[in-house]
One Martini backbone bead per residue (centre of mass of N, CA, C, O) as a GRO file, in nm:
protein
  259
    1MET     BB    1   0.480  -0.221   4.053
    2ASN     BB    2   0.199  -0.315   3.934
    3PHE     BB    3   0.129  -0.060   3.735
    4LEU     BB    4   0.373  -0.158   3.509
    5ARG     BB    5   0.279  -0.417   3.395
    6ILE     BB    6   0.098  -0.341   3.161
    7PRO     BB    7   0.233  -0.138   2.989
    8GLY     BB    8   0.508  -0.335   2.967
    9ARG     BB    9   0.364  -0.566   2.821
   10ALA     BB   10   0.265  -0.368   2.583
   11ALA     BB   11   0.562  -0.303   2.487
   12LEU     BB   12   0.654  -0.572   2.420
   13ASP     BB   13   0.451  -0.672   2.234
   14LEU     BB   14   0.525  -0.451   2.018
   15LEU     BB   15   0.811  -0.531   1.968
   16ALA     BB   16   0.758  -0.813   1.877
   17GLN     BB   17   0.585  -0.749   1.633
   18PHE     BB   18   0.779  -0.572   1.490
   19GLY     BB   19   1.014  -0.795   1.473
   20LYS     BB   20   0.832  -0.977   1.290
   21LEU     BB   21   0.769  -0.783   1.070
   22ALA     BB   22   1.056  -0.731   0.980
   23MET     BB   23   1.140  -1.009   0.915
   24PHE     BB   24   0.896  -1.041   0.698
   25THR     BB   25   1.006  -0.831   0.511
   26ALA     BB   26   1.299  -0.946   0.460
   27SER     BB   27   1.195  -1.209   0.340
   28ALA     BB   28   1.003  -1.090   0.105
   29VAL     BB   29   1.267  -0.931  -0.042
   30PHE     BB   30   1.453  -1.209  -0.056
   31TRP     BB   31   1.228  -1.364  -0.261
   32ILE     BB   32   1.208  -1.205  -0.472
   33PHE     BB   33   1.531  -1.243  -0.596
   34ARG     BB   34   1.468  -1.556  -0.599
   35PRO     BB   35   1.459  -1.837  -0.748
   36PRO     BB   36   1.182  -1.927  -0.849
   37TRP     BB   37   0.919  -1.776  -1.040
   38TYR     BB   38   0.570  -1.724  -1.004
   39GLY     BB   39   0.382  -1.618  -1.271
   40ARG     BB   40   0.085  -1.721  -1.206
   41GLN     BB   41   0.057  -1.553  -0.960
   42PHE     BB   42   0.122  -1.291  -1.054
   43PHE     BB   43  -0.095  -1.265  -1.281
   44ARG     BB   44  -0.352  -1.314  -1.057
   45GLN     BB   45  -0.277  -1.059  -0.916
   46ALA     BB   46  -0.262  -0.860  -1.125
   47ILE     BB   47  -0.548  -0.846  -1.216
   48ASP     BB   48  -0.687  -0.812  -0.916
   49ILE     BB   49  -0.545  -0.532  -0.881
   50GLY     BB   50  -0.562  -0.378  -1.145
   51TYR     BB   51  -0.845  -0.441  -1.321
   52PHE     BB   52  -1.062  -0.481  -1.062
   53SER     BB   53  -0.978  -0.168  -0.948
   54LEU     BB   54  -1.063   0.025  -1.117
   55PRO     BB   55  -1.361   0.114  -1.070
   56VAL     BB   56  -1.295   0.222  -0.787
   57VAL     BB   57  -1.090   0.425  -0.836
   58GLY     BB   58  -1.233   0.577  -1.071
   59LEU     BB   59  -1.487   0.686  -0.890
   60THR     BB   60  -1.319   0.825  -0.668
   61THR     BB   61  -1.158   1.023  -0.826
   62LEU     BB   62  -1.386   1.168  -0.994
   63PHE     BB   63  -1.541   1.282  -0.722
   64SER     BB   64  -1.291   1.411  -0.622
   65GLY     BB   65  -1.240   1.622  -0.848
   66MET     BB   66  -1.522   1.762  -0.857
   67VAL     BB   67  -1.491   1.870  -0.543
   68ILE     BB   68  -1.240   2.025  -0.576
   69ALA     BB   69  -1.348   2.213  -0.790
   70LEU     BB   70  -1.552   2.338  -0.583
   71GLN     BB   71  -1.392   2.414  -0.353
   72SER     BB   72  -1.181   2.591  -0.496
   73TYR     BB   73  -1.377   2.803  -0.597
   74THR     BB   74  -1.489   2.891  -0.322
   75GLY     BB   75  -1.222   2.975  -0.205
   76THR     BB   76  -1.117   3.182  -0.420
   77GLU     BB   77  -1.366   3.376  -0.389
   78ARG     BB   78  -1.296   3.509  -0.112
   79PHE     BB   79  -1.011   3.633  -0.302
   80SER     BB   80  -1.072   3.685  -0.585
   81ALA     BB   81  -0.930   3.438  -0.785
   82GLU     BB   82  -1.125   3.305  -0.929
   83GLY     BB   83  -1.053   3.057  -1.199
   84GLU     BB   84  -0.896   2.872  -1.418
   85ALA     BB   85  -0.626   2.856  -1.296
   86SER     BB   86  -0.687   2.788  -1.010
   87VAL     BB   87  -0.864   2.533  -1.046
   88ALA     BB   88  -0.662   2.380  -1.214
   89THR     BB   89  -0.410   2.384  -1.031
   90VAL     BB   90  -0.552   2.231  -0.781
   91VAL     BB   91  -0.639   1.976  -0.913
   92VAL     BB   92  -0.390   1.865  -1.023
   93LEU     BB   93  -0.209   1.870  -0.786
   94ILE     BB   94  -0.399   1.686  -0.576
   95VAL     BB   95  -0.425   1.461  -0.736
   96THR     BB   96  -0.119   1.361  -0.811
   97ARG     BB   97   0.008   1.406  -0.523
   98GLU     BB   98  -0.256   1.283  -0.335
   99LEU     BB   99  -0.527   1.149  -0.411
  100GLY     BB  100  -0.456   0.947  -0.617
  101PRO     BB  101  -0.259   0.755  -0.410
  102VAL     BB  102  -0.432   0.749  -0.157
  103LEU     BB  103  -0.723   0.641  -0.255
  104ALA     BB  104  -0.567   0.397  -0.366
  105GLY     BB  105  -0.474   0.277  -0.141
  106LEU     BB  106  -0.737   0.260   0.041
  107MET     BB  107  -0.899   0.077  -0.153
  108VAL     BB  108  -0.677  -0.161  -0.204
  109ALA     BB  109  -0.662  -0.236   0.097
  110GLY     BB  110  -0.956  -0.305   0.127
  111ARG     BB  111  -0.968  -0.522  -0.112
  112ILE     BB  112  -0.698  -0.659  -0.090
  113GLY     BB  113  -0.572  -0.683   0.178
  114ALA     BB  114  -0.836  -0.849   0.281
  115SER     BB  115  -0.775  -1.092   0.071
  116MET     BB  116  -0.506  -1.176   0.153
  117ALA     BB  117  -0.566  -1.250   0.458
  118ALA     BB  118  -0.788  -1.454   0.405
  119GLU     BB  119  -0.658  -1.635   0.238
  120ILE     BB  120  -0.394  -1.701   0.391
  121GLY     BB  121  -0.556  -1.759   0.659
  122THR     BB  122  -0.687  -1.990   0.586
  123MET     BB  123  -0.457  -2.169   0.496
  124ARG     BB  124  -0.362  -2.180   0.782
  125VAL     BB  125  -0.579  -2.319   0.917
  126THR     BB  126  -0.568  -2.558   0.686
  127ASP     BB  127  -0.255  -2.628   0.630
  128GLN     BB  128  -0.148  -2.544   0.372
  129ILE     BB  129   0.131  -2.430   0.442
  130ASP     BB  130   0.247  -2.680   0.552
  131ALA     BB  131   0.218  -2.840   0.297
  132LEU     BB  132   0.408  -2.677   0.129
  133ASP     BB  133   0.664  -2.758   0.294
  134THR     BB  134   0.637  -3.039   0.261
  135LEU     BB  135   0.674  -2.982  -0.073
  136ALA     BB  136   0.913  -2.790  -0.096
  137THR     BB  137   0.740  -2.496  -0.083
  138ARG     BB  138   0.780  -2.203  -0.029
  139PRO     BB  139   0.577  -1.960   0.083
  140MET     BB  140   0.715  -1.667   0.053
  141GLN     BB  141   0.784  -1.764  -0.265
  142TYR     BB  142   0.459  -1.852  -0.332
  143LEU     BB  143   0.290  -1.609  -0.191
  144ILE     BB  144   0.421  -1.337  -0.111
  145ALA     BB  145   0.584  -1.219  -0.351
  146PRO     BB  146   0.395  -1.184  -0.583
  147ARG     BB  147   0.210  -0.996  -0.416
  148VAL     BB  148   0.429  -0.766  -0.372
  149ILE     BB  149   0.508  -0.714  -0.687
  150ALA     BB  150   0.207  -0.655  -0.796
  151ALA     BB  151   0.145  -0.422  -0.618
  152THR     BB  152   0.380  -0.238  -0.666
  153ILE     BB  153   0.325  -0.209  -0.967
  154CYS     BB  154   0.011  -0.155  -1.004
  155LEU     BB  155  -0.059   0.098  -0.831
  156PRO     BB  156   0.059   0.323  -1.050
  157PHE     BB  157  -0.137   0.253  -1.278
  158LEU     BB  158  -0.387   0.298  -1.125
  159VAL     BB  159  -0.303   0.618  -1.059
  160LEU     BB  160  -0.286   0.706  -1.349
  161VAL     BB  161  -0.582   0.668  -1.411
  162GLY     BB  162  -0.690   0.833  -1.184
  163ASP     BB  163  -0.555   1.116  -1.258
  164ILE     BB  164  -0.739   1.132  -1.522
  165ILE     BB  165  -1.003   1.109  -1.410
  166GLY     BB  166  -0.996   1.359  -1.195
  167VAL     BB  167  -0.923   1.570  -1.385
  168PHE     BB  168  -1.184   1.519  -1.557
  169GLY     BB  169  -1.388   1.593  -1.341
  170GLY     BB  170  -1.301   1.885  -1.304
  171TYR     BB  171  -1.368   1.980  -1.597
  172VAL     BB  172  -1.683   1.913  -1.581
  173VAL     BB  173  -1.747   2.120  -1.353
  174ALA     BB  174  -1.590   2.376  -1.492
  175ILE     BB  175  -1.760   2.371  -1.764
  176TYR     BB  176  -2.083   2.281  -1.663
  177GLN     BB  177  -2.089   2.458  -1.368
  178LEU     BB  178  -1.902   2.726  -1.406
  179GLY     BB  179  -1.830   2.802  -1.711
  180PHE     BB  180  -1.565   2.764  -1.822
  181SER     BB  181  -1.325   2.740  -2.058
  182PRO     BB  182  -1.181   2.468  -2.219
  183ALA     BB  183  -0.921   2.599  -2.333
  184SER     BB  184  -0.820   2.735  -2.070
  185TYR     BB  185  -0.829   2.499  -1.873
  186LEU     BB  186  -0.622   2.319  -2.017
  187ASP     BB  187  -0.377   2.540  -2.026
  188SER     BB  188  -0.361   2.558  -1.738
  189THR     BB  189  -0.303   2.244  -1.657
  190LEU     BB  190  -0.047   2.208  -1.858
  191GLU     BB  191   0.120   2.456  -1.731
  192TYR     BB  192   0.130   2.342  -1.409
  193LEU     BB  193   0.210   2.078  -1.502
  194GLU     BB  194   0.458   1.859  -1.362
  195PRO     BB  195   0.627   1.552  -1.385
  196PHE     BB  196   0.721   1.551  -1.081
  197ASP     BB  197   0.422   1.506  -0.970
  198VAL     BB  198   0.357   1.215  -1.126
  199ILE     BB  199   0.602   1.076  -1.027
  200LEU     BB  200   0.593   1.103  -0.704
  201GLY     BB  201   0.300   0.973  -0.722
  202LEU     BB  202   0.404   0.695  -0.810
  203ILE     BB  203   0.583   0.635  -0.583
  204LYS     BB  204   0.381   0.629  -0.371
  205ALA     BB  205   0.235   0.403  -0.484
  206ALA     BB  206   0.464   0.178  -0.452
  207VAL     BB  207   0.464   0.216  -0.138
  208PHE     BB  208   0.171   0.131  -0.103
  209GLY     BB  209   0.184  -0.146  -0.216
  210PHE     BB  210   0.396  -0.258  -0.025
  211ILE     BB  211   0.245  -0.240   0.235
  212LEU     BB  212  -0.036  -0.363   0.178
  213SER     BB  213   0.102  -0.653   0.114
  214ILE     BB  214   0.238  -0.683   0.367
  215MET     BB  215   0.004  -0.679   0.569
  216GLY     BB  216  -0.178  -0.883   0.452
  217CYS     BB  217   0.015  -1.124   0.463
  218PHE     BB  218   0.100  -1.109   0.755
  219HIS     BB  219  -0.176  -1.125   0.898
  220GLY     BB  220  -0.242  -1.404   0.744
  221TYR     BB  221   0.001  -1.566   0.850
  222TYR     BB  222  -0.058  -1.516   1.150
  223SER     BB  223  -0.316  -1.618   1.205
  224GLY     BB  224  -0.548  -1.728   1.377
  225ARG     BB  225  -0.787  -1.934   1.484
  226GLY     BB  226  -1.030  -1.951   1.305
  227ALA     BB  227  -1.270  -1.732   1.199
  228GLU     BB  228  -1.173  -1.500   1.418
  229GLY     BB  229  -0.867  -1.510   1.339
  230VAL     BB  230  -0.945  -1.405   1.018
  231GLY     BB  231  -1.103  -1.165   1.082
  232ARG     BB  232  -0.874  -1.009   1.259
  233ALA     BB  233  -0.672  -1.000   1.009
  234THR     BB  234  -0.837  -0.833   0.820
  235THR     BB  235  -0.872  -0.609   0.981
  236ASN     BB  236  -0.567  -0.540   1.050
  237ALA     BB  237  -0.487  -0.502   0.746
  238VAL     BB  238  -0.659  -0.242   0.697
  239VAL     BB  239  -0.577  -0.057   0.920
  240TYR     BB  240  -0.263  -0.070   0.905
  241SER     BB  241  -0.244   0.037   0.618
  242ALA     BB  242  -0.381   0.289   0.645
  243ILE     BB  243  -0.188   0.422   0.841
  244LEU     BB  244   0.083   0.378   0.680
  245ILE     BB  245   0.010   0.539   0.440
  246LEU     BB  246  -0.029   0.818   0.597
  247VAL     BB  247   0.278   0.818   0.705
  248ALA     BB  248   0.400   0.790   0.446
  249ASP     BB  249   0.291   1.048   0.315
  250PHE     BB  250   0.402   1.251   0.533
  251PHE     BB  251   0.711   1.186   0.453
  252ILE     BB  252   0.739   1.217   0.179
  253THR     BB  253   0.629   1.506   0.141
  254GLY     BB  254   0.843   1.627   0.340
  255LEU     BB  255   1.072   1.552   0.172
  256VAL     BB  256   0.991   1.630  -0.146
  257PHE     BB  257   0.763   1.872  -0.158
  258VAL     BB  258   0.905   2.018   0.037
  259ARG     BB  259   1.118   2.332  -0.034
   0.00000   0.00000   0.00000
């Protein structure tokens, strides 16, 4: 039976980690709705997540929109269906439904999720979190809740800006490289874009913001000791955030977009 010991231990460790994450998430949600709310912490995080992530998200979605326009033109050309309507529809639907929220989620997870894990992990290593407890300040309420609220609120705004930039990137390629008519391309974009596509893309973004903030805070909060522990927490925060974002994207798309 010794050969079962290693997988059995791994399964128990996985279940224990999952239970710890579930308790951490429930505690974070609980303290989000309990006063006092730390407004200065929230605004600091909102500026960091929303404002300083704009260049990364903007550049990513701009070039993604341009690539989608080129690829969709090449793909539809094989079926002799190339044209303003085909390219414009593919660009606007893929950007608003998928690439806008997913790319923004992954970029912000790499930038902000890692930052949250490193900052909170360093506070754990230097006993600053224990000091908060000593000063009768709840770490979950002071450190975790503002970060989760800020990420959940700011990511939809980032995605909305990214959607506009991504569609603009497709427009630039369609007009200046493929030679489409500007008026016809814009008409096709607006004709086939439904509010449903944009709204549900923003809902996806809110879910991704919640996931990446929880993972960043969780791994930082339970960071190991020393520089190695903080480094591992940072890496785990980014990796697990990316995996969970893609898993959540699959299930949300399956539940909502597939009719």
